[in-house]
Structures are given as C-alpha cells and as structure tokens.
Coordinates of C-alpha atoms and ligand atoms in Angstrom, one line a residue:
X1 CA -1.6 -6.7 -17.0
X2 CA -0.1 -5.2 -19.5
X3 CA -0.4 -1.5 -20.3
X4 CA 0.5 0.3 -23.9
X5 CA -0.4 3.3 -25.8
X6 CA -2.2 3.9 -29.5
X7 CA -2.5 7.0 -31.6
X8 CA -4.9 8.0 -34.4
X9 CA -8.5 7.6 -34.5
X10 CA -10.9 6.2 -31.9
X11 CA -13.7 5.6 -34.3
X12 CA -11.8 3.2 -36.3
X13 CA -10.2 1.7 -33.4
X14 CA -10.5 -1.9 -33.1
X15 CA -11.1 -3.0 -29.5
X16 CA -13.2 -5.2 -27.5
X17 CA -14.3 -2.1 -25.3
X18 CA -13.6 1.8 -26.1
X19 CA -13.5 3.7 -23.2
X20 CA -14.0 7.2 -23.2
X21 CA -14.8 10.4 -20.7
X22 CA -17.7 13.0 -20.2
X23 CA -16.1 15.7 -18.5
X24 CA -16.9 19.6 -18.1
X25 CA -16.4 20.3 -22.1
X26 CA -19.2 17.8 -22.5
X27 CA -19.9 17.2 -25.9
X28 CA -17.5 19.9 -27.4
X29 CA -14.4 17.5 -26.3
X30 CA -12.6 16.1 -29.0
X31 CA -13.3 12.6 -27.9
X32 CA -16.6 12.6 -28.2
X33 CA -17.4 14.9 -31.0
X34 CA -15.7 12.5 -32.9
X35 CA -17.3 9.9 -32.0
X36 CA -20.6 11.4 -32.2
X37 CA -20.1 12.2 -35.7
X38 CA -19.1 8.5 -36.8
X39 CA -22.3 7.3 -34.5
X40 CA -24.5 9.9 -36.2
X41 CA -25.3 12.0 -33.1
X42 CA -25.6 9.5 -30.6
X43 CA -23.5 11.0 -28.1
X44 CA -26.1 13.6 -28.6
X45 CA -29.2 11.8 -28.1
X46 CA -27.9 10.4 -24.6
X47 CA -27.0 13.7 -23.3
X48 CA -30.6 14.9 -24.7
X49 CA -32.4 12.0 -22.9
X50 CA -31.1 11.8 -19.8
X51 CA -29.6 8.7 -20.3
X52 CA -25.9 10.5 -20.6
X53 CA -25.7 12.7 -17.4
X54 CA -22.6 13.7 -14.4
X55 CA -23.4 11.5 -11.7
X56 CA -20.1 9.4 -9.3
X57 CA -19.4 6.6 -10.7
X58 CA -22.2 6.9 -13.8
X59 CA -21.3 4.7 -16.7
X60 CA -23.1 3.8 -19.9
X61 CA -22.1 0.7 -21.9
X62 CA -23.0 0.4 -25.5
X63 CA -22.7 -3.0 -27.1
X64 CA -22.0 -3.3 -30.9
X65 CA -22.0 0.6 -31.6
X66 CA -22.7 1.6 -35.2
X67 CA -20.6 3.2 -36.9
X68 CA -17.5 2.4 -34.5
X69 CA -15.2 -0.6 -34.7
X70 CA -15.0 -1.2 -31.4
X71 CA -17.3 -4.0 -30.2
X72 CA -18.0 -1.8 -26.8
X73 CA -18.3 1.9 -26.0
X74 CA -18.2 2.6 -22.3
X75 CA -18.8 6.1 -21.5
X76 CA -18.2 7.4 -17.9
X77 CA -18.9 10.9 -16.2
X78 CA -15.8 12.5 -15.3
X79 CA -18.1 15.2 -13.1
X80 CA -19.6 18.6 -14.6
X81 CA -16.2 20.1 -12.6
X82 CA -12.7 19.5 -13.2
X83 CA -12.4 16.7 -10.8
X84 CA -9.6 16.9 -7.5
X85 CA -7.1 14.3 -6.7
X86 CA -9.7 12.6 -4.5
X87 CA -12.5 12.8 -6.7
X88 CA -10.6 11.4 -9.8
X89 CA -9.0 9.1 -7.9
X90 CA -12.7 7.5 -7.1
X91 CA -13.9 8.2 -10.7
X92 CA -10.9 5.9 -11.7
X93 CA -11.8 3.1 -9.3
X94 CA -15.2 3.0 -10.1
X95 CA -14.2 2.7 -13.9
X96 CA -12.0 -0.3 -13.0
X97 CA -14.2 -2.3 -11.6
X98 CA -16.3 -1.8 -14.3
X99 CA -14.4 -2.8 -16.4
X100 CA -13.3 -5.7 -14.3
X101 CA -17.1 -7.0 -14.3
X102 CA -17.2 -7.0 -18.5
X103 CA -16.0 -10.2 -20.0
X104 CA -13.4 -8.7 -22.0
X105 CA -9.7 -9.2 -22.4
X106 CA -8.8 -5.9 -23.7
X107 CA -9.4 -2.6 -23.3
X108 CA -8.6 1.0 -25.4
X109 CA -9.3 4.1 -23.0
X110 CA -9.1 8.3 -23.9
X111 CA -9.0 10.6 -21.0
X112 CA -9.1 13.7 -23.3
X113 CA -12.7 14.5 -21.5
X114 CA -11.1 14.0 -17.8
X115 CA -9.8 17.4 -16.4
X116 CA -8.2 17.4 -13.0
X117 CA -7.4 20.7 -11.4
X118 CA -3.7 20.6 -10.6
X119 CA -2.7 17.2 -11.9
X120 CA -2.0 16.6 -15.2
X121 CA -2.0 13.8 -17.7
X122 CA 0.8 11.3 -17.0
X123 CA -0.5 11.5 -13.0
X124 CA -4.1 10.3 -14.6
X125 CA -2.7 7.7 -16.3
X126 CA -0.5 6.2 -13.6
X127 CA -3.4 5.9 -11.2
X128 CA -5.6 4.6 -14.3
X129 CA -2.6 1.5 -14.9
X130 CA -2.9 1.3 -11.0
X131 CA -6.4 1.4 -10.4
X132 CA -6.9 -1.1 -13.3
X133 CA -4.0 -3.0 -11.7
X134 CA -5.8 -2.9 -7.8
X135 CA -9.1 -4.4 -9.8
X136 CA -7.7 -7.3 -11.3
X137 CA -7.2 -8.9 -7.7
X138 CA -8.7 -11.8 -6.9
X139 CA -7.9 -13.8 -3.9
X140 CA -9.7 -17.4 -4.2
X141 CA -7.0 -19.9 -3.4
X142 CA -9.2 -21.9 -1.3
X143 CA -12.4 -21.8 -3.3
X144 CA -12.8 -24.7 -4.1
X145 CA -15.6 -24.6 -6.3
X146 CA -14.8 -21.5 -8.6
X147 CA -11.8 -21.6 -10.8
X148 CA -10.3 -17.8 -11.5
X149 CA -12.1 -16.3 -14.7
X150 CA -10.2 -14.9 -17.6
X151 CA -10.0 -11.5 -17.1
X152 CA -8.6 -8.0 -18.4
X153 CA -5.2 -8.0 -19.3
X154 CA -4.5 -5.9 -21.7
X155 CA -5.0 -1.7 -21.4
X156 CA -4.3 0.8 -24.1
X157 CA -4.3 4.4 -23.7
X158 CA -5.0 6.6 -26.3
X159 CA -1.9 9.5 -26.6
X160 CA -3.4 12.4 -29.0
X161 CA 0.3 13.4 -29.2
X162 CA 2.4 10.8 -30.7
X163 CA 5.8 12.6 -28.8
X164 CA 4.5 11.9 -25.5
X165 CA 3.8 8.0 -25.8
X166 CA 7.1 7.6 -24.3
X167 CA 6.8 9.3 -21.3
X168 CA 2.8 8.1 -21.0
X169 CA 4.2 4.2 -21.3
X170 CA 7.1 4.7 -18.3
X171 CA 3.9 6.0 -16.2
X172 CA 1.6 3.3 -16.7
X173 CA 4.7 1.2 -16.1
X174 CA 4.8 2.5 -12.4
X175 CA 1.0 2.4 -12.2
X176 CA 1.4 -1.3 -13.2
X177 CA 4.1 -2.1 -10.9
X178 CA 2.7 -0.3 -8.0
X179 CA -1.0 -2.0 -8.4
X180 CA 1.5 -5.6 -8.5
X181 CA 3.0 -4.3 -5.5
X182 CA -0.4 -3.9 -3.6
X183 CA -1.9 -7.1 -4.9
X184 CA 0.9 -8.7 -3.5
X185 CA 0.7 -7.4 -0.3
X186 CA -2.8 -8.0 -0.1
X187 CA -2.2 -11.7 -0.8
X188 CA 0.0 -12.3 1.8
X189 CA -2.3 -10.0 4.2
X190 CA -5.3 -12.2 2.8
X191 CA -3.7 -15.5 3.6
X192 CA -4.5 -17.2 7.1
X193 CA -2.1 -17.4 9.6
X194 CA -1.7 -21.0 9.8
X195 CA 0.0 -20.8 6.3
X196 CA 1.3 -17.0 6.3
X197 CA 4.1 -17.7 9.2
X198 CA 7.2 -15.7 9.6
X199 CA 8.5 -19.0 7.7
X200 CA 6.3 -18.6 4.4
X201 CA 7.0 -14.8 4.6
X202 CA 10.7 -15.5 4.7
X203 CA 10.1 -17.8 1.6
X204 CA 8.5 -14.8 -0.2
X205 CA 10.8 -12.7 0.4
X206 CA 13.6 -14.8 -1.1
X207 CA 11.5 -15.9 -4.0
X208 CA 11.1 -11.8 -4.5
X209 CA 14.9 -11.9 -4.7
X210 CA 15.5 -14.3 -6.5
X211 CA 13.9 -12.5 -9.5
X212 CA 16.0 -9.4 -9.6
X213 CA 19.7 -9.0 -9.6
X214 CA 20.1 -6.0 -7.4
X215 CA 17.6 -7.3 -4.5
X216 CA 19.9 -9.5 -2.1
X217 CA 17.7 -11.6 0.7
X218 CA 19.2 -12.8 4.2
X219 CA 17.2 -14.4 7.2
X220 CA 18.1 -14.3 10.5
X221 CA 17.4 -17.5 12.7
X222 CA 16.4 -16.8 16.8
X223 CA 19.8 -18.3 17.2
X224 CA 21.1 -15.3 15.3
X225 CA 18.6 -13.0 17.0
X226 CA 19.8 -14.4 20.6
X227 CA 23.6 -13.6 19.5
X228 CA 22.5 -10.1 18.4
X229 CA 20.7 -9.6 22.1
X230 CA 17.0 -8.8 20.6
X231 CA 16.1 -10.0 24.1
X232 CA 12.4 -8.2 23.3
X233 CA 11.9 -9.5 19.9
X234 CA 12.2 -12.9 21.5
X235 CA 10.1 -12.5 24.6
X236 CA 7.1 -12.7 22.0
X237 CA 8.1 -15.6 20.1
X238 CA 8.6 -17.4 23.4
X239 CA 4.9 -19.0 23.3
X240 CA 4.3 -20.4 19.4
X241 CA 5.8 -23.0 17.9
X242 CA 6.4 -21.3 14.8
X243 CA 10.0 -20.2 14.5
X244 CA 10.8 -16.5 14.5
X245 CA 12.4 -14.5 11.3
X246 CA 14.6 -11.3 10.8
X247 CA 14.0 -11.1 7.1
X248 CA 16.3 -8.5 5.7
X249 CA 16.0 -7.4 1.9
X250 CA 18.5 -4.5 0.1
X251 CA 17.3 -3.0 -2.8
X252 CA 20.6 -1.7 -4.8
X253 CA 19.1 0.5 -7.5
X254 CA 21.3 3.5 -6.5
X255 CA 24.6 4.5 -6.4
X256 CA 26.7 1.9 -4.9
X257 CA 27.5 4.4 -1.9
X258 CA 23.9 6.4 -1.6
X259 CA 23.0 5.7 1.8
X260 CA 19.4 3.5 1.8
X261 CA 15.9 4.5 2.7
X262 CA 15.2 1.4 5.5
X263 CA 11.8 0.4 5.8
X264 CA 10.8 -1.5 8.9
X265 CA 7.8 -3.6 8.5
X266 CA 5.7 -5.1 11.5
X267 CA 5.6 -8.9 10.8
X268 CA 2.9 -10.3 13.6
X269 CA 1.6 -13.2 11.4
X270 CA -1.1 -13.9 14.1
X271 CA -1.4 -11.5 16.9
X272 CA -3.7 -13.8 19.9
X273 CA -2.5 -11.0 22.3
X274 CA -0.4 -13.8 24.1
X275 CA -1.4 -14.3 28.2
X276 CA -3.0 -10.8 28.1
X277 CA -5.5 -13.0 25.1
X278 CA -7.5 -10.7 23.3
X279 CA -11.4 -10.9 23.4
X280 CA -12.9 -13.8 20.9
X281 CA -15.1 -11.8 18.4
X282 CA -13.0 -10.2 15.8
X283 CA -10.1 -12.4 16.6
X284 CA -9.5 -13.8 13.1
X285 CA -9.0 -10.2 11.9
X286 CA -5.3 -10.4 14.0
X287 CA -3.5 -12.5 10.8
X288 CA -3.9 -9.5 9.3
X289 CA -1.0 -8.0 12.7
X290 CA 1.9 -8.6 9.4
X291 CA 0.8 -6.0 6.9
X292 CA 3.2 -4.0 7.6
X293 CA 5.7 -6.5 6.8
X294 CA 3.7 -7.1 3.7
X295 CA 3.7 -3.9 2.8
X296 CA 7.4 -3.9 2.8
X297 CA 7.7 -6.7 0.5
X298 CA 5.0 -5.2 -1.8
X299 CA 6.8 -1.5 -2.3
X300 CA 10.3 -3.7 -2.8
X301 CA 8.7 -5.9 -5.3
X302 CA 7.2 -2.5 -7.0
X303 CA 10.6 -0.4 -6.8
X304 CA 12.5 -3.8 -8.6
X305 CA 9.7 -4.1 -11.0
X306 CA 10.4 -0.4 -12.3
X307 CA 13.7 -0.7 -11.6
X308 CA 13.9 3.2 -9.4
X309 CA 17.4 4.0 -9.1
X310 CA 17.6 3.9 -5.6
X311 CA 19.0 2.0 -2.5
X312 CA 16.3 0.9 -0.4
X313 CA 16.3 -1.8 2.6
X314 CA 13.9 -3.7 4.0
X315 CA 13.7 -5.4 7.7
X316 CA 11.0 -7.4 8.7
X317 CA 10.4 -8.7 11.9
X318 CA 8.1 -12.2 11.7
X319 CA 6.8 -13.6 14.5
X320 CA 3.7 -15.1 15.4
X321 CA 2.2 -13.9 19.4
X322 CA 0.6 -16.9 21.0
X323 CA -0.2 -18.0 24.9
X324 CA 1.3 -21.1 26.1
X325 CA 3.2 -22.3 29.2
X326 CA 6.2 -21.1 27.8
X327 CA 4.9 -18.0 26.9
X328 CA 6.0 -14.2 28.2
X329 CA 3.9 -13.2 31.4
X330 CA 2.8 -9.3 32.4
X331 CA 5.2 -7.9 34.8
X332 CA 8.4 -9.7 32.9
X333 CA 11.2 -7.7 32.0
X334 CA 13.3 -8.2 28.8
X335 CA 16.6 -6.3 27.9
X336 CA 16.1 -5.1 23.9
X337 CA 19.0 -4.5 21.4
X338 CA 19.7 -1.3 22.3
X339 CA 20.6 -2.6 26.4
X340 CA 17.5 -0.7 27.3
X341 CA 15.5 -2.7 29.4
X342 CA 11.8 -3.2 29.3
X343 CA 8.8 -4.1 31.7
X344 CA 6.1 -6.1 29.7
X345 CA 2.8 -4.9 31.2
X346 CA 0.4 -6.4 28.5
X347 CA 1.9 -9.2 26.5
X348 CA -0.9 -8.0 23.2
X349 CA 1.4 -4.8 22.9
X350 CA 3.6 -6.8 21.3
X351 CA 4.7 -5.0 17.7
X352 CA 6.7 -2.2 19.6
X353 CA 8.4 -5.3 21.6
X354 CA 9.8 -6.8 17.9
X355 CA 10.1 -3.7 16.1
X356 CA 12.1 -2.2 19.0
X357 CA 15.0 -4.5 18.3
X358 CA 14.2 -4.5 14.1
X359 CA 14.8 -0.7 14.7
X360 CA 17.9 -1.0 16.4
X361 CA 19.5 -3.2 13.8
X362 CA 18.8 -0.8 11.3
X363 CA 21.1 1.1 12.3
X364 CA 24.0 -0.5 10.5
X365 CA 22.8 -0.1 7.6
X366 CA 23.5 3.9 7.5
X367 CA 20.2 4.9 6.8
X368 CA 19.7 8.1 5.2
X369 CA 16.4 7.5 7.4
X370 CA 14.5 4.9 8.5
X371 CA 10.2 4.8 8.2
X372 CA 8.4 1.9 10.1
X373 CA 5.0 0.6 9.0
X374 CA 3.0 -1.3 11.5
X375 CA -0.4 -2.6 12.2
X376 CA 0.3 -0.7 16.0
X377 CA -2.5 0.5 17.9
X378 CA -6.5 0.2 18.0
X379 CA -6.3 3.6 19.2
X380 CA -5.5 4.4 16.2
X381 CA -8.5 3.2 14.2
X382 CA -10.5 5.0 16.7
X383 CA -8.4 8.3 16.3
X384 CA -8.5 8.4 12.0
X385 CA -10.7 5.5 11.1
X386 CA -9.9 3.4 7.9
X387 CA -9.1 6.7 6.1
X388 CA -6.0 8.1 7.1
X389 CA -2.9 5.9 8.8
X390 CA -1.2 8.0 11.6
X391 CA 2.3 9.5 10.8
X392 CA 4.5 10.7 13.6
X393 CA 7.7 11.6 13.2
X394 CA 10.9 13.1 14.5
X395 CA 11.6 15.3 11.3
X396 CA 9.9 17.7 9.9
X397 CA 11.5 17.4 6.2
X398 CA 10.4 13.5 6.2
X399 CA 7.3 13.8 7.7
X400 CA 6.0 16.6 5.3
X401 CA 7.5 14.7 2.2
X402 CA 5.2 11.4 3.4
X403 CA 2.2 13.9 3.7
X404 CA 2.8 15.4 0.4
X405 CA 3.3 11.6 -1.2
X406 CA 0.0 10.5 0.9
X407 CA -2.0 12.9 -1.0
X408 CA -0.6 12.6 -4.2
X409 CA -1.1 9.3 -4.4
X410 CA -4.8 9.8 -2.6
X411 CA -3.0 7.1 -0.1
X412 CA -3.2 9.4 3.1
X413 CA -1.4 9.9 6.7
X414 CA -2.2 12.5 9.3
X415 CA 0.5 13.1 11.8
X416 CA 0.8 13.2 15.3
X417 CA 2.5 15.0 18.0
X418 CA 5.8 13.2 19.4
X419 CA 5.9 15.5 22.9
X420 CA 7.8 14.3 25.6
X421 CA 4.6 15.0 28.3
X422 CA 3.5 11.6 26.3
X423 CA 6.5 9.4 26.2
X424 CA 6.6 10.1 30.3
X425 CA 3.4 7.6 30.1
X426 CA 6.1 5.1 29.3
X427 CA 7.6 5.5 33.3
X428 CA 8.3 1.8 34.8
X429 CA 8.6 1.2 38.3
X430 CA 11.0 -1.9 38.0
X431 CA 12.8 -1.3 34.2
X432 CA 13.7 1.4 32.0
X433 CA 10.3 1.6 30.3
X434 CA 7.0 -0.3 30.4
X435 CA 5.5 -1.6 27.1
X436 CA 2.2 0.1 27.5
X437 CA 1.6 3.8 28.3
X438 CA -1.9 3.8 30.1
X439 CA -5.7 3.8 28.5
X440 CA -4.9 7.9 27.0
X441 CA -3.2 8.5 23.3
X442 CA -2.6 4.9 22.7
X443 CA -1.1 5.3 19.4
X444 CA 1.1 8.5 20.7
X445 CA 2.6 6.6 23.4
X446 CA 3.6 3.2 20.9
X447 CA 5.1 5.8 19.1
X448 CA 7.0 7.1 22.0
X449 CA 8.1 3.5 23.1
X450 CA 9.4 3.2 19.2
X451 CA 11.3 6.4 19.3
X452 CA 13.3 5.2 22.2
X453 CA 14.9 3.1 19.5
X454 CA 15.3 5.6 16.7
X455 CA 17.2 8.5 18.4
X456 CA 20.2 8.2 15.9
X457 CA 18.0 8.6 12.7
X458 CA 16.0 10.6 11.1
X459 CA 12.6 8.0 11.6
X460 CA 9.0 7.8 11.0
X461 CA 6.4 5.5 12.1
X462 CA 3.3 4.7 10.1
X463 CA 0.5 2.8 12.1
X464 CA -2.1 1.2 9.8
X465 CA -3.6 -0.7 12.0
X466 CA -7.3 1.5 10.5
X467 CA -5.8 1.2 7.0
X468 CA -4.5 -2.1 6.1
X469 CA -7.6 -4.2 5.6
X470 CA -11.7 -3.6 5.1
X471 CA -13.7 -5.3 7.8
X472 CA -17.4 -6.3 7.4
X473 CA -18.8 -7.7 4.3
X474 CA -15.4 -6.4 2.2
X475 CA -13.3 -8.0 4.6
X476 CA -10.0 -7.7 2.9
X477 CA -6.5 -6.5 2.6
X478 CA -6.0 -3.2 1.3
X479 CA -2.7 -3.2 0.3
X480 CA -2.1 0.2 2.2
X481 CA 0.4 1.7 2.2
X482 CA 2.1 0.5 -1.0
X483 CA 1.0 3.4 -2.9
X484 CA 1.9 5.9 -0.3
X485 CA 5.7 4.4 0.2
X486 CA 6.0 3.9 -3.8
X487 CA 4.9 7.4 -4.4
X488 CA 7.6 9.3 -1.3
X489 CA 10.1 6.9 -3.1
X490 CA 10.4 8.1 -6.3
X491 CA 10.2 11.4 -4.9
X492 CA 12.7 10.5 -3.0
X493 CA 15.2 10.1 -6.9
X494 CA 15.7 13.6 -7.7
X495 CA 16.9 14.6 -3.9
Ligands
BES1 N1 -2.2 -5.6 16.5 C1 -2.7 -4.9 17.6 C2 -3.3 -3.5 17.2 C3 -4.6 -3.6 16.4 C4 -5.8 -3.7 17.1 C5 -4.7 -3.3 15.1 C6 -7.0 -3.7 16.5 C7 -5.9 -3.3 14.4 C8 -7.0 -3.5 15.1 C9 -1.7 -4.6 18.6 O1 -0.7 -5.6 18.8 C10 -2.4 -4.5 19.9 O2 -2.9 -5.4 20.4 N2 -2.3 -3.3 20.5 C11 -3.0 -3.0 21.7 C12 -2.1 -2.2 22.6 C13 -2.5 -2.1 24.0 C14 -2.4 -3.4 24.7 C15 -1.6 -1.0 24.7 C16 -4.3 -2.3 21.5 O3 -4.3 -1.4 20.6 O4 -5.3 -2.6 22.1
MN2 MN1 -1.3 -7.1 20.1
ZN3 ZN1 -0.3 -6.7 17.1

C-alpha cells in the first residue's frame, strides 16, 4: 500500500472515494462546510434527516456526488465527543474495512472533523496508514477456487497545512510499515504447521535479511545447539522429525556500539503437548504455539522497513513438540544452558523448556535488555482474555515503558507480580527446578521458571497466548504484538 499526502481543495479533488469525518464540530468543520457548499447543502439534508447521525462505526457512502469530483463520498461519524485512544482506534478500523469492501483502488481521506483528546494529528494518521495497512490482509493461499481481488492500494491524506506534509508522510510511513509487519506475522501464524516448520521459519527469516543491508541472519543447527549444551531446548525436539532451529537476526540501525534491544520469540510451530498429549478439540489452534517467533520476525521486518536507528536482535527458538518413541517422558530431567538442571513434569509446558536456553544465549549479545514474547500459558487467556497479553517483568523502567507503548498504540499488556512466594511453586524433588508449578497462577509461575534464566538482564516476558489469534468464526492470527513492540521501539530512539 502506498500512503501520500495532497493539499488544496477537497471538492475539486479527483479521487475514486473522498473520505471525510463527522466529528463534535459537526457541520461547522471546515471539511464539511466546504463540501456542503459545492453539494448545495447536502451535508445539511443528511444531518436534518436522520440519515447523517454519531453512531460506532456509522458510515454513509454517496456514489457520484454532485457537485464533487470525486466519484465517492464516504462520510463516517467520528462520535458527538472527542474520541479516546481506544475509541478512535475502533472508529479507524471500522473505516478500513470499509473501505476494504469498496471496489476501489484509491482512496483521498481528511481527518479535520476527527478530534481525539490527547493525541494529536500525526498519531491519527499513523494508526489510519496502519489500520488501512491491517485491512488489506488476506490469507487465501490454499483457496483454490477464489483468486485474490484487486484491492486498495493507494491512500492520500489530506494536509490543510502544506509545512507539515513532511512530517505527516514519515508517519504514515511507520503506519505502513508496522501494518506490513503484522500482516506478516499473521501469515506465518496463519499457515499450518505441516508447511510453517522451524525449517520454513528459518527460510523467512533469511529471505527478511536478505532484503536489507543492516539485518545479518544466522541459523543454528541441533548440532550447534548440542555443542552450546541447550540440553532443554532439545529435550522437546527429541519426538518430531522436523529439525530444530536457533534463528538469530541483528538489526544494526544504531550506533555501531549501542548495545541491542533482544527480542526472544517463542517458535513452537506445532505444540501436540508431546506424551503429556493435549485433549483433541481445539488441537489445530496449537500451529499457532510460534507467534511469538512470528512476531519477532514481523517487528524486525517493520523496524528495517522504516529504517529506526536502532540495534535490535532477534532469537527465535523453532521447534515443533510431538509424541513418539523417541520423545521426552514426564519425570525426565534435562540440564539447560545455564547448567541448571530441570525436572520435566508435563512434556505440553514446553515453551519455557526452549526459551530457557534462547534466554541464556542472549546473553552474549550485551543486551541493553532483553523482552520475550510467547504463546505461554492457558492461564493466561483465562486471567486477561483476548484483550490484554500479560507483562511481568523484573524492572520497573521497562515494564512501565511497555505499558505506556501498549496503550499508545491501543495494543495492550497488563502486568503481573514476579514474587518469590510463586517461583517456590517451581521446588523439584530430584532437579533444580520442575517445569510446571502446580494448577495455581499458571502464567506467574512460567514466568518464574523464565526468570531463572534472565537474572543478568534487565527482562520482560510477554505471554500472548489470549492475544495472538481470534478463535471461533474469525479464527485468525492477529498479528499481536507487532504494534505494541514497534511502538516501545521507537520510543526506545530518543533514550
Ligand atoms: N502453547 C501452550 C499454551 C496455550 C494454551 C496457549 C492454550 C494458548 C491456548 C503451552 O505450551 C502449554 O501447553 N501450556 C500449558 C502449561 C501447563 C502444562 C503447565 C497450559 O497452559 O496448559
Ligand atoms: Mn504446550
Ligand atoms: Zn506451547
């Protein structure tokens, strides 16, 4: 998609579709007045019958409008209030796939008549390029019998203020480049596991680098992995046929000797639960145990894309978790990385047994601090649902910086407490820890296990196992959370 700015008038504006907003100035913003005039009163008449009126997500599409030289003229209610992050955020989705429904090419939007309390312009337009961006996925590589329609691809936004186009184009550059980053990672989320395996994520991952300069790709092989003792991240690769991956990505945007943000990404491409098999129903949902990893991959391919001057790593850990007679059994005990040793009580909690060793390798890297994004716990979709992916953290600058990001970008985390009275759940009769913590605080005490690993950084743990996808009727990845991580990282720049 590509995104640009126009000046002058609307009314004369030659587009397949205008777009414009009724917010709380009604008709006496600019926009519309305008437009009301050229239409002779129009505007007018819709507000006078009813037609016109605030209501979520309320639209009104007017084909060949008189007096305008736009073929279209979408108008859409922007709320009787000034609208909160949330609110617009939800106003700006429904507009998109709006105008993802029209059979147009090209669009020309205002958003003089939007007013958002506390956020200003270029914030509106960078989750307008996004939100357009987001709508434009369509995952149908295996329909068969639909071939992908032509569909929006061009966006201009009107810029009353012909100084400012600059600064509106670099946004709706990262609102473009985010909204590529989540479709990406909602691709490889989408995709089944019997062709998303840690091998085809490795091959993304170097066909991701091989299209920027300053993003370097290495893969580990298990033989590497043996050598480097991630005795843990093997124990659940020891049952599938498919061959495990350490995918490692560096980001150089930054100074050469910035130390980088790491991101550790959760790579289960299917997670069966291994011996301790998870129930049948529901089962098919587990390819989507590697959005994590996929979410790595989609905020590196969104930071290149805008080019933030940054250092940022990625590590994914890829390996698939399946039963078979060669396959870890409950009551084993694997040494990790670190030489900390581990008693596998329930062969499903498997993510904490690869990102354990991911985590340690991190380390040398220097990471100014290290944030791990994993599809964890079930615990945690019965804690915060599908709306909020738990945060828990062992710093209070980090962790408030990732809430701040999460609401910015309407992308949000709620945090945890990390108190030792939990990670004691972890005791082990016969090792140094167990892998499972009992039936209480599920996604505290994966945490816990994790933080074992992460004592010499400054770490935080995302689990999106309630975030990453839809189930039900949307079934679907959500690209979660790209928009969070892109939006901490550039905030990250300044520091
Ligand atoms: N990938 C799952 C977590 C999960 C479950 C995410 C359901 C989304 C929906 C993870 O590997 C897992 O199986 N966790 C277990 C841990 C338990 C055995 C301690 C769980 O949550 O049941
Ligand atoms: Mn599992
Ligand atoms: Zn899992």
């Amino acid at each position: 998609m590509e995104f640009n700015t126009f000046v002058g008038q609307l009314t004369t504006r030659k587009t397949e579709c205008l777009v414009i907003a009724y917010g709380p100035k009604g008709l006496d913003c600019s926009d519309l007045q305008q437009i009301d005039q050229a239409t002779e009163g129009l505007i007018a008449r819709l507000i006078k019958k009813g037609d016109l009126k605030y209501a979520d997500g309320g639209m009104q599409l007017i084909n060949e409008p008189k007096g305008l030289a736009a073929e279209r003229l979408l108008i859409f209610s922007a709320g009787k209030e000034a609208l909160n992050e949330h609110t617009c955020l939800n106003t700006l989705s429904a507009l998109a796939s709006q105008l993802a429904r029209l059979p147009i090419k090209s669009v020309s939007i205002s958003l003089e008549g939007i007013a958002t309390a506390e956020r200003e312009r270029p914030w509106q337009a960078q989750q307008l390029a996004r939100k357009l961006g987001e709508a434009a996925y369509l995952f149908n590589p295996f329909n068969t019998r639909e071939k992908k329609p032509a569909s929006l691809s061009k966006v201009s936004l009107f810029c009353p203020a012909k100084q400012e186009t600059g600064a509106m184009k670099q946004v709706l550059h990262l609102g473009g480049a985010i909204a590529n980053g989540v479709n990406f990672s909602r691709e490889l989320g989408d995709l089944p596991g019997n062709i998303c395996t840690p091998t085809y994520l490795a091959s993304q991952a170097r066909a991701l680098a091989s299209r920027y300069p300053n993003l370097d790709c290495k893969i580990l092989s298990e033989k590497q992995m043996a050598a480097l003792g991630m005795g843990s991240l093997l124990s659940v690769t020891a049952g599938t046929e498919q061959p495990a991956k350490m995918i490692v990505l560096e980001y150089k945007g930054g100074k050469a000797r910035s130390k980088p943000i790491v991101l550790v990404g959760k790579g289960i491409t299917f997670d069966s639960g291994g011996i301790s098999l998870k129930p049948g129903a529901g089962m098919d949902e587990m390819k989507y145990d590697m959005c994590g990893a996929a979410s790595v991959l989609g905020t590196l391919s969104a930071i290149a894309e805008y080019n933030l001057p940054l250092n940022v790593t990625g590590i994914i850990p890829a390996v698939e978790n399946m039963p078979s007679g060669s396959a870890t059994r409950p009551g084993d005990i694997v040494t990790s990385m670190s030489g900390q040793t581990i008693e596998i009580l329930n062969t499903d909690a498997e993510g904490r047994l690869i990102l354990c060793d991911a985590l340690t390798y991190a380390e040398r890297y220097k990471p100014s601090f290290v944030i791990d994004i994993a599809t964890l716990t079930g615990a945690c979709v019965m804690a915060l649902g599908s709306h909020a992916s738990g945060l828990l953290s062992n710093d209070d600058t980090l962790a408030e910086a990732l809430e701040n990001a999460g609401q910015t970008s309407g992308d949000r985390v709620w945090r945890l407490p990390l108190w030792n009275e939990y990670d004691k759940q972890l005791k082990s009769n016969f090792a140094d820890m167990a892998n499972i913590g009992g039936r209480e605080a599920g996604t505290i005490t994966a945490a816990c296990f994790l933080g074992r690993f992460t004592k010499s950084y400054r770490w935080a743990h995302l689990d999106i196992a309630g975030t990453a996808w839809n189930s039900g009727a949307n079934k679907g990845a959500t690209g979660r959370p790209v928009p969070l991580l892109v939006e901490f990282l550039t905030g990250q720049v300044s520091q």
